Coordinates of C-alpha atoms in Angstrom, one line a residue:
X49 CA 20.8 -28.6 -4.7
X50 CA 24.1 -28.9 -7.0
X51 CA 27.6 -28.1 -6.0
X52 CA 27.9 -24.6 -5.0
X53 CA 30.5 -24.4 -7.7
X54 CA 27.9 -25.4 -10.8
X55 CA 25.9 -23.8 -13.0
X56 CA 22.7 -22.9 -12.0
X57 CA 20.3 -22.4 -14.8
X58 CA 17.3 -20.0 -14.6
X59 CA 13.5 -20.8 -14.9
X60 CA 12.1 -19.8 -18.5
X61 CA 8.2 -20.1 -17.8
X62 CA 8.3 -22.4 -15.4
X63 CA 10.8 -25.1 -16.9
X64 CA 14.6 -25.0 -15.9
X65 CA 16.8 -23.5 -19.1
X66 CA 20.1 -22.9 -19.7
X67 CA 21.3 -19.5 -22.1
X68 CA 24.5 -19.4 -24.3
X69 CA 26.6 -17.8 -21.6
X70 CA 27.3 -18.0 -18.1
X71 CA 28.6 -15.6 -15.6
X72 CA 30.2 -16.1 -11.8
X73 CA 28.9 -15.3 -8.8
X74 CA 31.7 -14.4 -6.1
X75 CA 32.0 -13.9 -2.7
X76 CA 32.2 -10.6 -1.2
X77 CA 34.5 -12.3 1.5
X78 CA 37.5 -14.2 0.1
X79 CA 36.6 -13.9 -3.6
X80 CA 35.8 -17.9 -4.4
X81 CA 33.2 -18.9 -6.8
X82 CA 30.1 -19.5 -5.4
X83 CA 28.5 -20.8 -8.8
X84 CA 27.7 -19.8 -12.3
X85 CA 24.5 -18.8 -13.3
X86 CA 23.0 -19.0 -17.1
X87 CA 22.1 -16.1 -18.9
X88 CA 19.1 -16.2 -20.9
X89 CA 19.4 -15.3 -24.7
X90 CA 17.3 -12.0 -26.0
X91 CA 15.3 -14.7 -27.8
X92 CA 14.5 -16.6 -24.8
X93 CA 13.2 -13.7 -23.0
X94 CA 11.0 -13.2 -25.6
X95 CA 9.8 -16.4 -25.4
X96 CA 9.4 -15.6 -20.9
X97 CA 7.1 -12.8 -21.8
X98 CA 4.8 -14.3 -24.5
X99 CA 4.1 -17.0 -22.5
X100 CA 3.5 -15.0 -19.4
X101 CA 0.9 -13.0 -21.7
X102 CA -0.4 -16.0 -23.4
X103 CA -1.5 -17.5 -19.7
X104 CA -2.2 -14.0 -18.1
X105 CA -6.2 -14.8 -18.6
X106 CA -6.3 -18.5 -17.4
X107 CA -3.6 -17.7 -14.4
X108 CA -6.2 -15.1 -13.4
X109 CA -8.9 -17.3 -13.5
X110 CA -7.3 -20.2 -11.4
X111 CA -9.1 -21.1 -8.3
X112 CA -7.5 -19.8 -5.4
X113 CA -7.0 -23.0 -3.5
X114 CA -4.5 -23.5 -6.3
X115 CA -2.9 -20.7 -5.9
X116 CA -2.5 -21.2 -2.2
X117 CA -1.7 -24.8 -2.3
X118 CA 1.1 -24.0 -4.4
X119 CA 1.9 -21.1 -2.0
X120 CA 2.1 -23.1 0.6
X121 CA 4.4 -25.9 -1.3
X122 CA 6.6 -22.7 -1.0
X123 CA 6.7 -22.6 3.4
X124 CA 7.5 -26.1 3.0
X125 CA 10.5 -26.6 1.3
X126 CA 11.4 -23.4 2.5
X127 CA 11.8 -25.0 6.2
X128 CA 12.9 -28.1 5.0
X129 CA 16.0 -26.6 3.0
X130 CA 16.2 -23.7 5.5
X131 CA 19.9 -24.2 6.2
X132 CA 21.1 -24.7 3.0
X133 CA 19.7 -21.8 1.6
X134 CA 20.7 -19.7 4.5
X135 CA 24.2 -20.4 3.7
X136 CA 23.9 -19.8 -0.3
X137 CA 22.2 -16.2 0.8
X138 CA 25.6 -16.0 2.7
X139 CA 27.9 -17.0 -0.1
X140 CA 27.0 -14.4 -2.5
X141 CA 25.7 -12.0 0.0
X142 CA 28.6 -12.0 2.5
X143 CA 25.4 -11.8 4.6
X144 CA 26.7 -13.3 8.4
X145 CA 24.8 -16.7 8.4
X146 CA 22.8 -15.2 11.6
X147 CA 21.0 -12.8 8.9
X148 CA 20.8 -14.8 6.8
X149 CA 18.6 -17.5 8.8
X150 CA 16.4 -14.7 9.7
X151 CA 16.2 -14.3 5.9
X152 CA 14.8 -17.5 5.0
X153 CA 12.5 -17.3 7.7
X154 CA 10.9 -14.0 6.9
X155 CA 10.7 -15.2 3.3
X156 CA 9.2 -18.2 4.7
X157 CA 6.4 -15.8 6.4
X158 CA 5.8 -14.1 3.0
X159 CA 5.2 -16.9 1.2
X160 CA 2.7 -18.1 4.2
X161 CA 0.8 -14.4 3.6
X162 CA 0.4 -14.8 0.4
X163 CA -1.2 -18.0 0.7
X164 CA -3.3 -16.3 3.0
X165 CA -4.4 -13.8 1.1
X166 CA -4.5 -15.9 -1.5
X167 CA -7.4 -17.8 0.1
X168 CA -9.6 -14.5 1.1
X169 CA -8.4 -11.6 -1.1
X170 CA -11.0 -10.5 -3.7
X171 CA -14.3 -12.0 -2.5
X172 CA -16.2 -9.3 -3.6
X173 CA -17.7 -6.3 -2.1
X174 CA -21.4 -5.5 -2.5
X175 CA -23.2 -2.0 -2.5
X176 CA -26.3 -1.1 -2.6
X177 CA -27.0 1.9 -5.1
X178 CA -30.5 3.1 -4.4
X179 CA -29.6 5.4 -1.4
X180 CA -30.6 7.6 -5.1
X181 CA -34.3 7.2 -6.6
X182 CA -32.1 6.6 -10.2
X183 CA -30.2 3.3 -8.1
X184 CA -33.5 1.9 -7.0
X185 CA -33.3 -2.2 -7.5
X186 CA -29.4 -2.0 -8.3
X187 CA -26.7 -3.7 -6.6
X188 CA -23.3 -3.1 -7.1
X189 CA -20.5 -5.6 -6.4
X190 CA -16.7 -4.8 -7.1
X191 CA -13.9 -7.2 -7.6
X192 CA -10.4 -7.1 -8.3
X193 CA -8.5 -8.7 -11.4
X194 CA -4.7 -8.4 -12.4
X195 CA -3.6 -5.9 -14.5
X196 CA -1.3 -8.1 -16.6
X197 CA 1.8 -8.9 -16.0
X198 CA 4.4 -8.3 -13.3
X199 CA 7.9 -7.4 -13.5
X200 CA 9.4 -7.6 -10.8
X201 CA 13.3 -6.5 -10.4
X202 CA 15.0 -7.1 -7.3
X203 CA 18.2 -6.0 -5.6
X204 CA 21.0 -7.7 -3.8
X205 CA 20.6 -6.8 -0.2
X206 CA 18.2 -9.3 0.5
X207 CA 18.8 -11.7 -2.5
X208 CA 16.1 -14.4 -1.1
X209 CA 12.9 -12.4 0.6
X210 CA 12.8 -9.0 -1.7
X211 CA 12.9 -11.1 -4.5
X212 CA 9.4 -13.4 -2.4
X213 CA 7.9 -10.4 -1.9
X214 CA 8.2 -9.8 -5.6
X215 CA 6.8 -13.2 -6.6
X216 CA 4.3 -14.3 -3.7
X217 CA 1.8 -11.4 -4.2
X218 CA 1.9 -11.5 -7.9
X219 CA 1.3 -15.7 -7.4
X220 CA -1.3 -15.0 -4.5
X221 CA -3.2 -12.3 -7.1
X222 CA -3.5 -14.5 -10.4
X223 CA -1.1 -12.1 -12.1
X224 CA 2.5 -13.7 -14.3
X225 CA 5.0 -12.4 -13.3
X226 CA 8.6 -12.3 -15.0
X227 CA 11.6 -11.9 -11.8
X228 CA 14.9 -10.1 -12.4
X229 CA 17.5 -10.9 -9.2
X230 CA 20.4 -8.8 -9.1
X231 CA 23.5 -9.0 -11.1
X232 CA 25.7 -9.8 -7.7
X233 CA 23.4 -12.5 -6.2
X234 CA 21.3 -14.5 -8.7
X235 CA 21.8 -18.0 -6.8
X236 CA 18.7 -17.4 -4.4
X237 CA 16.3 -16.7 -6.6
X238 CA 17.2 -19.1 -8.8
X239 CA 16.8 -21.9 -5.7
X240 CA 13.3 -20.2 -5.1
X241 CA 12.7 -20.9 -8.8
X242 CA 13.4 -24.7 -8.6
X243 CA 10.8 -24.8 -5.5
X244 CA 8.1 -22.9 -7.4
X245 CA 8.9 -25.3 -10.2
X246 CA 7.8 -28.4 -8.1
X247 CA 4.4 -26.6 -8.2
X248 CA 1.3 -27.1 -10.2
X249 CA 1.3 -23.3 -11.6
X250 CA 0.4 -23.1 -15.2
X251 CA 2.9 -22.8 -17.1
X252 CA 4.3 -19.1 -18.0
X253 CA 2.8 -17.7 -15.2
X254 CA 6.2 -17.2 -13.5
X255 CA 10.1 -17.0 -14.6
X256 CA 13.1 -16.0 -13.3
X257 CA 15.9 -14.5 -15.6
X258 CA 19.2 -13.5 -14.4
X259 CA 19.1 -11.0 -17.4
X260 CA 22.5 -8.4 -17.4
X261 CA 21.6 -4.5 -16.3
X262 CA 21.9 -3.4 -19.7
X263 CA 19.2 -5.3 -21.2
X264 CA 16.8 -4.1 -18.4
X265 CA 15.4 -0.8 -20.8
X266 CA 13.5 -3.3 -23.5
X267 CA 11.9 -5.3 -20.6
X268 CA 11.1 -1.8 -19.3
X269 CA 9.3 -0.5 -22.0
X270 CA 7.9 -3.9 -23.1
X271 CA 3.6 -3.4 -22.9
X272 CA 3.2 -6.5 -22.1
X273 CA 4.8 -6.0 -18.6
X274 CA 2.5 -3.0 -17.3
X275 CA 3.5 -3.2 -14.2
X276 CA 6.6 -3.3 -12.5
X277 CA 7.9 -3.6 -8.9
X278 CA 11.4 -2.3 -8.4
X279 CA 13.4 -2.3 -5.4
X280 CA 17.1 -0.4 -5.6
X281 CA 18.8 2.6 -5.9
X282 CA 16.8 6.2 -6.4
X283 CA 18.4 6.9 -9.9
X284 CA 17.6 3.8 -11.4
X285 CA 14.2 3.6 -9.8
X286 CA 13.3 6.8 -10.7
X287 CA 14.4 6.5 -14.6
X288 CA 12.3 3.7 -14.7
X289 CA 9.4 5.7 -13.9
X290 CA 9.7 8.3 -16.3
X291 CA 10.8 5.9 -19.0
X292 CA 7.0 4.1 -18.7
X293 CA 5.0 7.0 -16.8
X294 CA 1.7 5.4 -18.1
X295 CA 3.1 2.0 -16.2
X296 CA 2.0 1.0 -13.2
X297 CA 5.8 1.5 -11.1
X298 CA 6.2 0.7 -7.7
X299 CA 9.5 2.0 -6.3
X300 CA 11.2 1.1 -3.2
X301 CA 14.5 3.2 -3.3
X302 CA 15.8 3.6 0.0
X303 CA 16.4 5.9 2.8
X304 CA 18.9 7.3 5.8
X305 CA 16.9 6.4 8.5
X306 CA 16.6 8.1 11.5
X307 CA 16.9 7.0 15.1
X308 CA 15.3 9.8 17.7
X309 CA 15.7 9.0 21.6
X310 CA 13.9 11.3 23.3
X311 CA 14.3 13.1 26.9
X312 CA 12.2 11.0 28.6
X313 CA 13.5 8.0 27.2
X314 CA 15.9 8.3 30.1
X315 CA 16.5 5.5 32.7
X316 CA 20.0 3.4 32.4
X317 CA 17.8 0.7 31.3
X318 CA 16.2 2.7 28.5
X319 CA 19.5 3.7 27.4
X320 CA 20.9 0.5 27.0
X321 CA 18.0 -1.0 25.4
X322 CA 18.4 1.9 23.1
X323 CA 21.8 2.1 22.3
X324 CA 22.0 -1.8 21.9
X325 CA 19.3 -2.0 19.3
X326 CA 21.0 1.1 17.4
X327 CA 24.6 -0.2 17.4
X328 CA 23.1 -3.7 15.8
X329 CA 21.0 -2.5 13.5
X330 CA 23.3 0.2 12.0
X331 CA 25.4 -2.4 11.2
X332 CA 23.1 -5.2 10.2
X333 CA 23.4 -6.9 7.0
X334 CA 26.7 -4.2 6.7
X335 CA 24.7 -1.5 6.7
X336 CA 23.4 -2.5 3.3
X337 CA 19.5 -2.0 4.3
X338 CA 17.6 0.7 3.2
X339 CA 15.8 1.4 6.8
X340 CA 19.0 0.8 8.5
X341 CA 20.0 3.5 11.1
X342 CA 21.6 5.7 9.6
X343 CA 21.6 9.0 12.2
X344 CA 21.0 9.1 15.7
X345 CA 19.0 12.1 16.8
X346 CA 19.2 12.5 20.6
X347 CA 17.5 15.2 23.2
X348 CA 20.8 16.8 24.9
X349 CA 19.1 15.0 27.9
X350 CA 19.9 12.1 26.8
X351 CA 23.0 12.7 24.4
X352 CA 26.2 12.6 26.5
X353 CA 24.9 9.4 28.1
X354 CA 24.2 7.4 24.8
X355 CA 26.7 7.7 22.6
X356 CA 29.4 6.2 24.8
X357 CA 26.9 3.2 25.4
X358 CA 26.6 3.3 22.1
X359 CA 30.0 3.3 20.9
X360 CA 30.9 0.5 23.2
X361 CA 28.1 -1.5 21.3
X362 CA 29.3 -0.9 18.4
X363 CA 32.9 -2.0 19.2
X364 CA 31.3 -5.4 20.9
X365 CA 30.2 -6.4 17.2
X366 CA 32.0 -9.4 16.0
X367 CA 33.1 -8.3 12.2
X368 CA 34.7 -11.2 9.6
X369 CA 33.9 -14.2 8.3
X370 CA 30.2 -14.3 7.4
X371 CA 30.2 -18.3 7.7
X372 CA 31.1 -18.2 11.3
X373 CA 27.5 -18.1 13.4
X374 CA 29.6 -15.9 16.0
X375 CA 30.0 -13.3 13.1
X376 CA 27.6 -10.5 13.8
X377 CA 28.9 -7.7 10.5
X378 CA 30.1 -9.1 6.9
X379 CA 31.3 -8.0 4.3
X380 CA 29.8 -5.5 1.8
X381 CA 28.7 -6.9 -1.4
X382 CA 32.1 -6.2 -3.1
X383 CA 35.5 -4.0 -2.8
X384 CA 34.2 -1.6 -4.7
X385 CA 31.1 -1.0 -2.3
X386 CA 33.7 -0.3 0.6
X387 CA 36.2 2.2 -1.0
X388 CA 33.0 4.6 -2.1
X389 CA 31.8 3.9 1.8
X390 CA 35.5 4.8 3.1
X391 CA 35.7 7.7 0.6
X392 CA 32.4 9.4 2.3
X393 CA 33.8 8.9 5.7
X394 CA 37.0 10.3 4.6
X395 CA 35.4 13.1 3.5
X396 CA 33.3 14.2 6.2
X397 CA 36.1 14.1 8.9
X398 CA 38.4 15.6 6.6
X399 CA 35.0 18.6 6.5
X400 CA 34.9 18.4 10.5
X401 CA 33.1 15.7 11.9
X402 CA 34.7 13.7 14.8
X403 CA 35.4 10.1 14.4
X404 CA 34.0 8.3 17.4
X405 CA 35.0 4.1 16.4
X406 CA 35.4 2.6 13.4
X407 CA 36.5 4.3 10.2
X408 CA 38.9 1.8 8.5
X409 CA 38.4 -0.6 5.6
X410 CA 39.6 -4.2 4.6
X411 CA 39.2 -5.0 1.4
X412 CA 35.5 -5.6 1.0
X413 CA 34.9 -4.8 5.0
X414 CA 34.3 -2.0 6.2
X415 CA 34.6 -1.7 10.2
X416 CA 31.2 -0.5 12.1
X417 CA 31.5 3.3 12.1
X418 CA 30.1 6.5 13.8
X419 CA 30.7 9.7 13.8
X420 CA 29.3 13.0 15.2
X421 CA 29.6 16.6 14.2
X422 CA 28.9 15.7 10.5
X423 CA 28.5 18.6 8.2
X424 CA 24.8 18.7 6.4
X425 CA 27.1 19.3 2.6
X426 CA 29.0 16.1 2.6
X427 CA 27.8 12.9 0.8
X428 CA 27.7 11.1 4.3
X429 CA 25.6 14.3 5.8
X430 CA 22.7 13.9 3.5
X431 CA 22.6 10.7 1.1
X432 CA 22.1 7.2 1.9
X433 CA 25.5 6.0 3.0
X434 CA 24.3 1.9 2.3
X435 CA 27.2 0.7 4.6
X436 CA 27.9 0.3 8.1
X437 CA 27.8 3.7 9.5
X438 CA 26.4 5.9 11.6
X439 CA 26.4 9.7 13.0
X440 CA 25.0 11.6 15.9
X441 CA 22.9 15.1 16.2
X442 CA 22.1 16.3 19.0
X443 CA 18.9 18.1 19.4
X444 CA 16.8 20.5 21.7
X445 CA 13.5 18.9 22.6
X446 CA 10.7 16.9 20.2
X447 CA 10.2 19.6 17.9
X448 CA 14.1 19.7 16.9
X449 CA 14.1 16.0 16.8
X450 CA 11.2 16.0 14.7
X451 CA 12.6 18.6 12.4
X452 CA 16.3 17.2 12.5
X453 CA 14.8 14.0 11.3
X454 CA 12.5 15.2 8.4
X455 CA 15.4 17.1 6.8
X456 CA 16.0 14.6 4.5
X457 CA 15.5 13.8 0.8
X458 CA 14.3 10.5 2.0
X459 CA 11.4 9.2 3.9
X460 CA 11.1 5.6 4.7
X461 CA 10.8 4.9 8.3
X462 CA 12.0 6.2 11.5
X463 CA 12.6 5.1 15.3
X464 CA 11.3 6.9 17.8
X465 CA 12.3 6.3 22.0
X466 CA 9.7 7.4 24.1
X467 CA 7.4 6.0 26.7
X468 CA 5.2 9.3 26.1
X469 CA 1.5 8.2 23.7
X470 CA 0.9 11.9 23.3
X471 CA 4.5 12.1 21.8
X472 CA 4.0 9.1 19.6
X473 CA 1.1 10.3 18.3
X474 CA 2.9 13.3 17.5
X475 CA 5.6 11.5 15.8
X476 CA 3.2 9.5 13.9
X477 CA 1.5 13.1 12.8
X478 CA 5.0 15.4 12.1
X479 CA 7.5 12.5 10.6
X480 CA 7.1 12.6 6.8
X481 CA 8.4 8.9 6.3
X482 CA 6.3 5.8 5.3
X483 CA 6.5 4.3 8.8
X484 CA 6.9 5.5 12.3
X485 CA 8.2 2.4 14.8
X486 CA 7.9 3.7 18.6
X487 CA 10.5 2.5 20.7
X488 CA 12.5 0.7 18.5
X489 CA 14.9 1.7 15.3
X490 CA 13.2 2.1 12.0
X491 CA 14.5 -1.2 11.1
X492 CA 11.4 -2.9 12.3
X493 CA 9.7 -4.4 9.5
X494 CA 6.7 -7.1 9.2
X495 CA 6.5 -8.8 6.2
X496 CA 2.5 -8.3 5.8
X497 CA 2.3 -4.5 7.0
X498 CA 2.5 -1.7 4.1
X499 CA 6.1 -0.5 3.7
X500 CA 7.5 1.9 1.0
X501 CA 8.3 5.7 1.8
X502 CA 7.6 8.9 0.5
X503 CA 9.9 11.8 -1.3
X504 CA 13.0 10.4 -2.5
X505 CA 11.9 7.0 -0.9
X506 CA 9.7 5.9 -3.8
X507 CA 6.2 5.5 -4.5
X508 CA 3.7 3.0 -3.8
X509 CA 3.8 0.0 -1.0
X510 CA 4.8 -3.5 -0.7
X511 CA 4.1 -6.2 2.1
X512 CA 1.3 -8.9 0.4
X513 CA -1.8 -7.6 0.3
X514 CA -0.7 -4.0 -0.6
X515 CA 1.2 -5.5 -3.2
X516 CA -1.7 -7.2 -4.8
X517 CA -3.2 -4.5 -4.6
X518 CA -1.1 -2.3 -7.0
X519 CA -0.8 -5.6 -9.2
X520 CA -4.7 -5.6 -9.6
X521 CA -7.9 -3.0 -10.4
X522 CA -11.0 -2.5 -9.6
X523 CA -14.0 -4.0 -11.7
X524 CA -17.6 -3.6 -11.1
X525 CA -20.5 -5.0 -12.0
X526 CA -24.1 -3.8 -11.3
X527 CA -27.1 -6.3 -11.4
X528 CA -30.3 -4.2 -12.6
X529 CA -34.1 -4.9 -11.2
X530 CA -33.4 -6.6 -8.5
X531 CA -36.0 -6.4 -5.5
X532 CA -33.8 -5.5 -2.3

């Protein structure tokens, strides 16, 4: 890989390009320069999607140990270069290098999925048809085959593995696909651009173009991209959607995930367990994860001995320098980022909630945060904070807890602590989110299960196979006088 200071260019179907300009990718941390990356000119995008159209027919019609192999290329280099993309995801992230090893690793797993899938998805499913005297001697047998062309436009939270699960479905499926990483953190996709180049993929059936925000609307409403796979904020997302409602959109837009620790969820051992796993993964990645906890609802069983353990896990988090492995917060992904997180802290105690730790910024930094009391009308009381904070509720038995964590605008996953099957069940019946993870935080997430949310949350799900599905429809044929 070049010096992290150089220009990285992007991937115009397949072959490495550089564009007229160039634009820096910072820090979050201490501001330096991490590299440059190359924009790609209006005409150059152009020339990105025709080819992806002109090879859309042949790239569906590659066998799939191609596919795969080239898939599995992917693991490889993956592991090989593990630590030196860990510690680009850090750069421009200001993800702590823990995360970020954990990163490469589940995009590692993606990538392994895919080539999976890629090996057994669409073999075909017969049916017999003449269950009716009109079906007698046909056969039916349904297939899947790409709709066309993906675009796929990822965010910066996860710079490296949103934007795999992105490409490695769409690769795994026969579909082109055309990758957009965010404005903030362009480096790792580009890297994941120069492994896929070392591939034998046809030529157009992938790119990756750092290409500004405000050129996104033409790609948009391009026809030759019908579908598109968006991960990022609701507004955005859900503009998208009604820009191209005959599109096939998937949206994955985010959530204030709840954390419910039930009554019986009561030994000192629970409660530690507990109040560990919450404290880390409220502050994870700085908070900047859309199934990061978000609010704590506790049974009043349970409340007045969890918070403090919580609390004191909280403070134990080692905040600073993401480089450092002993670093367990980061930054946020700028300054800008902070002072909006500060402001909606500053607002809800100022309404009446109680500040329990944290509460103070530093520069990009914000400290890990909770807070209880917080009225339901302030921005940190209802929308998706995206930072490292946290509040409390405390509740009156399951069907409080239940209720107090379906009065959201969002629904992506939820936690819920109990030992109880019955009450899981329940959960799994009464939560209206996308995912219900029992005895753990809602920040559980593996890489091949369906994951998306409902209400504000977006539509549709990602994880590889689910992904292919929505990049793909189904085609049948029926063979006629045939003796069954």
């Amino acid at each position: 890989m070049t010096e992290a200071t150089s220009t990285h260019a992007f991937w115009l179907a397949g072959r490495e390009a550089t564009g007229d300009e160039t634009f820096e990718v910072t820090s979050p941390w201490d501001g330096r320069t991490v590299g440059r990356a190359a924009v790609p000119t209006d005409a150059q995008v152009e020339e990105a999607v025709a080819a992806a159209a002109a090879v859309a027919e042949e790239f569906a019609a590659t066998p799939a140990h191609v596919r795969a192999a080239a898939l599995d290329h992917v693991v490889r280099r993956l592991g090989e270069r593990s630590e030196e993309i860990a510690r680009l995801i850090s750069a421009e992230n200001g993800k702590p290098m823990k995360w970020a090893r954990g990163e490469v690793g589940r995009c590692s797993s993606v990538f392994r999925w895919a080539a999976d899938e890629a090996r057994r998805f669409n073999g075909g499913e017969a049916q017999r048809l003449d269950s009716d005297a009109g079906g007698t001697g046909r056969l039916a047998l349904t297939r899947r085959f790409p709709l066309g062309t993906v675009l796929g436009i990822a965010p910066f939270n996860f710079p490296l593995n949103l934007c795999a699960h992105k490409v490695a479905p769409a690769i795994a499926a026969g579909a082109p696909i055309i990758l957009k990483p965010a404005p903030a953190t362009p480096l790792s996709a580009l890297v994941l651009g120069e492994i896929l180049a070392e591939t034998d993929l046809p030529a157009g059936s992938w790119s990756v173009l750092p290409v500004p925000n405000d050129r996104m609307p033409a790609l948009v409403q391009d026809e030759r991209l019908p579908i598109i796979s968006f991960t990022g904020s609701a507004p955005v997302g859900w503009s998208i959607l009604d820009s191209v409602p005959r599109k096939r959109v998937t949206l994955e837009l985010g959530g204030n995930g709840a954390a419910v620790v039930l009554a019986d969820y009561a030994s000192e051992k629970d409660l530690d367990w507990a109040a560990q796993r919450i404290a880390t993964f409220s502050n994870y990645q700085g908070g900047q994860s859309c199934i990061s906890v978000q609010r704590v609802i506790a049974d009043t069983a349970v409340y007045d001995r969890l918070v403090p353990k919580v609390v004191a896990a909280v403070e134990a988090l080692n905040t600073g320098d993401p480089s450092d492995d002993a670093t367990d917060v980061g930054p946020l992904v700028s300054e800008e980022a902070a002072k909006r997180v500060e402001s909606w802290v500053e607002e809800a105690v100022a309404a009446g909630a109680r500040l329990l730790t944290g509460g103070k910024r530093d520069g990009a930094t914000f400290a890990p945060t909770a807070l209880e009391n917080v009225p339901a009308d302030t921005q940190l009381g209802h929308e998706e904070v995206f930072g490292p904070v946290m509040t409390f509720t405390r509740v009156d038995g399951e069907d409080e807890a239940f209720a107090a964590a379906n009065n959201s605008q969002y629904g992506l996953q939820a936690g819920v602590f109990t030992h109880d099957v019955q009450t899981a069940f329940r959960a799994h019946r009464a939560l209206e989110v996308g995912g219900v993870i029992i005895g753990d935080v809602p920040s559980y997430r593996a890489d091949q299960m369906p994951y998306g949310g409902v209400k504000q949350s977006g539509v549709g799900r990602e994880g590889v196979r689910f992904a292919m599905e929505d990049y793909t429809y189904e085609r049948v044929m029926v063979f006629t006088g045939l003796d069954l």
